[in-house]
GROMACS .gro file of C-alpha atoms in nm:
model
  177
    1UNK     CA    1  11.262   9.957   9.706
    2UNK     CA    2  11.270   9.774   9.371
    3UNK     CA    3  10.997   9.852   9.121
    4UNK     CA    4  10.845   9.561   8.942
    5UNK     CA    5  10.713   9.620   8.591
    6UNK     CA    6  10.469   9.411   8.400
    7UNK     CA    7  10.369   9.399   8.038
    8UNK     CA    8  10.015   9.454   7.915
    9UNK     CA    9  10.007   9.085   7.820
   10UNK     CA   10  10.088   8.994   8.187
   11UNK     CA   11   9.816   9.223   8.301
   12UNK     CA   12   9.559   9.093   8.059
   13UNK     CA   13   9.635   8.739   8.182
   14UNK     CA   14   9.536   8.850   8.531
   15UNK     CA   15   9.171   8.888   8.410
   16UNK     CA   16   8.937   8.763   8.667
   17UNK     CA   17   9.194   8.785   8.954
   18UNK     CA   18   9.152   9.048   9.216
   19UNK     CA   19   9.387   9.320   9.085
   20UNK     CA   20   9.333   9.696   9.137
   21UNK     CA   21   9.434   9.883   8.815
   22UNK     CA   22   9.503  10.255   8.869
   23UNK     CA   23   9.529  10.512   8.597
   24UNK     CA   24   9.743  10.804   8.731
   25UNK     CA   25   9.673  11.034   8.433
   26UNK     CA   26   9.445  11.340   8.485
   27UNK     CA   27   9.079  11.266   8.517
   28UNK     CA   28   9.005  11.448   8.180
   29UNK     CA   29   9.250  11.209   8.013
   30UNK     CA   30   9.084  10.910   8.174
   31UNK     CA   31   8.734  11.022   8.080
   32UNK     CA   32   8.838  11.045   7.715
   33UNK     CA   33   9.003  10.703   7.702
   34UNK     CA   34   9.076  10.433   7.954
   35UNK     CA   35   9.111  10.059   8.009
   36UNK     CA   36   8.792   9.889   8.127
   37UNK     CA   37   8.793   9.842   8.503
   38UNK     CA   38   9.058  10.100   8.582
   39UNK     CA   39   9.016  10.353   8.861
   40UNK     CA   40   9.114  10.712   8.786
   41UNK     CA   41   9.341  10.841   9.057
   42UNK     CA   42   9.567  11.128   8.929
   43UNK     CA   43   9.917  11.118   9.049
   44UNK     CA   44   9.883  11.454   9.224
   45UNK     CA   45   9.592  11.305   9.432
   46UNK     CA   46   9.790  11.000   9.552
   47UNK     CA   47   9.930  11.019   9.905
   48UNK     CA   48  10.035  10.785  10.182
   49UNK     CA   49   9.739  10.614  10.332
   50UNK     CA   50   9.500  10.707  10.039
   51UNK     CA   51   9.385  10.344  10.034
   52UNK     CA   52   9.367  10.292  10.405
   53UNK     CA   53   8.982  10.254  10.386
   54UNK     CA   54   9.015   9.957  10.155
   55UNK     CA   55   9.260   9.782  10.386
   56UNK     CA   56   9.521   9.673  10.142
   57UNK     CA   57   9.720   9.365  10.245
   58UNK     CA   58  10.037   9.180  10.135
   59UNK     CA   59   9.822   8.962   9.907
   60UNK     CA   60   9.669   9.253   9.717
   61UNK     CA   61   9.815   9.374   9.383
   62UNK     CA   62   9.792   9.728   9.257
   63UNK     CA   63   9.898   9.799   8.901
   64UNK     CA   64   9.965  10.163   8.799
   65UNK     CA   65   9.975  10.302   8.450
   66UNK     CA   66   9.975  10.627   8.267
   67UNK     CA   67   9.981  10.722   7.893
   68UNK     CA   68  10.336  10.609   7.802
   69UNK     CA   69  10.491  10.479   8.114
   70UNK     CA   70  10.694  10.796   8.183
   71UNK     CA   71  10.489  10.932   8.476
   72UNK     CA   72  10.457  10.598   8.646
   73UNK     CA   73  10.826  10.530   8.595
   74UNK     CA   74  10.929  10.855   8.746
   75UNK     CA   75  10.696  10.810   9.046
   76UNK     CA   76  10.751  10.433   9.090
   77UNK     CA   77  10.906  10.444   9.428
   78UNK     CA   78  10.654  10.688   9.562
   79UNK     CA   79  10.367  10.466   9.428
   80UNK     CA   80  10.512  10.163   9.592
   81UNK     CA   81  10.536  10.336   9.922
   82UNK     CA   82  10.170  10.458   9.892
   83UNK     CA   83  10.037  10.107   9.836
   84UNK     CA   84  10.236   9.935  10.119
   85UNK     CA   85  10.180   9.659  10.222
   86UNK     CA   86  10.025   9.559   9.887
   87UNK     CA   87  10.241   9.474   9.593
   88UNK     CA   88  10.262   9.776   9.357
   89UNK     CA   89  10.342   9.704   8.988
   90UNK     CA   90  10.397   9.934   8.696
   91UNK     CA   91  10.264   9.867   8.350
   92UNK     CA   92  10.541   9.897   8.091
   93UNK     CA   93  10.457  10.150   7.821
   94UNK     CA   94  10.125  10.261   7.975
   95UNK     CA   95   9.806  10.293   7.778
   96UNK     CA   96   9.998  10.319   7.455
   97UNK     CA   97  10.154   9.977   7.501
   98UNK     CA   98   9.813   9.831   7.602
   99UNK     CA   99   9.652   9.969   7.273
  100UNK     CA  100   9.956   9.856   7.068
  101UNK     CA  101   9.915   9.498   7.206
  102UNK     CA  102   9.561   9.507   7.062
  103UNK     CA  103   9.380   9.513   7.395
  104UNK     CA  104   9.048   9.712   7.408
  105UNK     CA  105   9.001  10.056   7.562
  106UNK     CA  106   8.689  10.254   7.635
  107UNK     CA  107   8.685  10.564   7.427
  108UNK     CA  108   8.435  10.842   7.476
  109UNK     CA  109   8.476  11.094   7.191
  110UNK     CA  110   8.208  11.318   7.348
  111UNK     CA  111   8.466  11.407   7.603
  112UNK     CA  112   8.694  11.692   7.521
  113UNK     CA  113   9.066  11.641   7.450
  114UNK     CA  114   9.288  11.653   7.755
  115UNK     CA  115   9.352  12.004   7.867
  116UNK     CA  116   9.725  12.007   7.796
  117UNK     CA  117   9.661  11.887   7.439
  118UNK     CA  118   9.418  12.178   7.404
  119UNK     CA  119   9.691  12.417   7.525
  120UNK     CA  120   9.944  12.267   7.277
  121UNK     CA  121   9.697  12.307   6.991
  122UNK     CA  122   9.607  12.668   7.086
  123UNK     CA  123   9.963  12.775   7.149
  124UNK     CA  124  10.085  12.616   6.828
  125UNK     CA  125   9.799  12.783   6.630
  126UNK     CA  126   9.864  13.123   6.780
  127UNK     CA  127  10.240  13.095   6.721
  128UNK     CA  128  10.193  12.975   6.359
  129UNK     CA  129   9.923  13.236   6.291
  130UNK     CA  130  10.130  13.517   6.436
  131UNK     CA  131  10.438  13.413   6.246
  132UNK     CA  132  10.251  13.385   5.913
  133UNK     CA  133  10.072  13.713   5.980
  134UNK     CA  134  10.398  13.882   6.057
  135UNK     CA  135  10.551  13.741   5.738
  136UNK     CA  136  10.268  13.824   5.496
  137UNK     CA  137  10.066  14.110   5.668
  138UNK     CA  138  10.249  14.327   5.912
  139UNK     CA  139  10.554  14.271   6.129
  140UNK     CA  140  10.360  14.385   6.438
  141UNK     CA  141  10.190  14.042   6.443
  142UNK     CA  142  10.526  13.888   6.541
  143UNK     CA  143  10.432  13.992   6.896
  144UNK     CA  144  10.180  13.707   6.915
  145UNK     CA  145  10.438  13.420   6.901
  146UNK     CA  146  10.652  13.618   7.134
  147UNK     CA  147  10.363  13.649   7.376
  148UNK     CA  148  10.278  13.280   7.353
  149UNK     CA  149  10.645  13.186   7.406
  150UNK     CA  150  10.665  13.408   7.720
  151UNK     CA  151  10.343  13.249   7.847
  152UNK     CA  152  10.479  12.900   7.794
  153UNK     CA  153  10.803  12.994   7.974
  154UNK     CA  154  10.600  13.137   8.269
  155UNK     CA  155  10.392  12.817   8.279
  156UNK     CA  156  10.700  12.605   8.279
  157UNK     CA  157  10.875  12.805   8.560
  158UNK     CA  158  10.578  12.865   8.785
  159UNK     CA  159  10.332  12.577   8.709
  160UNK     CA  160  10.060  12.838   8.639
  161UNK     CA  161   9.926  12.843   8.289
  162UNK     CA  162   9.687  13.115   8.198
  163UNK     CA  163   9.590  12.951   7.863
  164UNK     CA  164   9.496  12.632   8.051
  165UNK     CA  165   9.297  12.830   8.298
  166UNK     CA  166   9.113  12.997   8.019
  167UNK     CA  167   9.053  12.681   7.823
  168UNK     CA  168   8.933  12.494   8.137
  169UNK     CA  169   8.627  12.727   8.161
  170UNK     CA  170   8.529  12.690   7.796
  171UNK     CA  171   8.187  12.532   7.731
  172UNK     CA  172   8.331  12.224   7.563
  173UNK     CA  173   8.529  12.147   7.882
  174UNK     CA  174   8.235  12.122   8.109
  175UNK     CA  175   8.198  11.777   8.265
  176UNK     CA  176   8.033  11.533   8.021
  177UNK     CA  177   7.959  11.220   8.227
   0.00000   0.00000   0.00000
């Protein structure tokens, strides 16, 4: 099945036409920043028949996007199959391309940063702090970046991230709707 991609300009030109725009990023990413009128449906929640209640037809158009286009590009064939018989399109460059083209987005700075960005910040801070502490204070602090590295490897191999689990229950990550 061939995947059809469209540019943000082509999508913006569809304004007023019945197009279903789906953001496949995580819900916390969507809450922080999204295109007006998009529906949040994270990639892991998409499945065959997930739109059966809406009764999609051959004349319907569904446009998928993510942050940069990588997730939608990698899942393009699956996305097309899930939307059958509707036409499934992929936005080139995702939300980043939409913003680069100068189109508006809805931003809610009250929402926390996406969880994976929080993990990256925390892991980086711990690794840097442990390295600097090991260099200037005591070499025993070098265990901190080692521990962080081991945790990241475990997360990559198993899909389970203890730091993400811990950050997810922090007060600032409670739902802010």
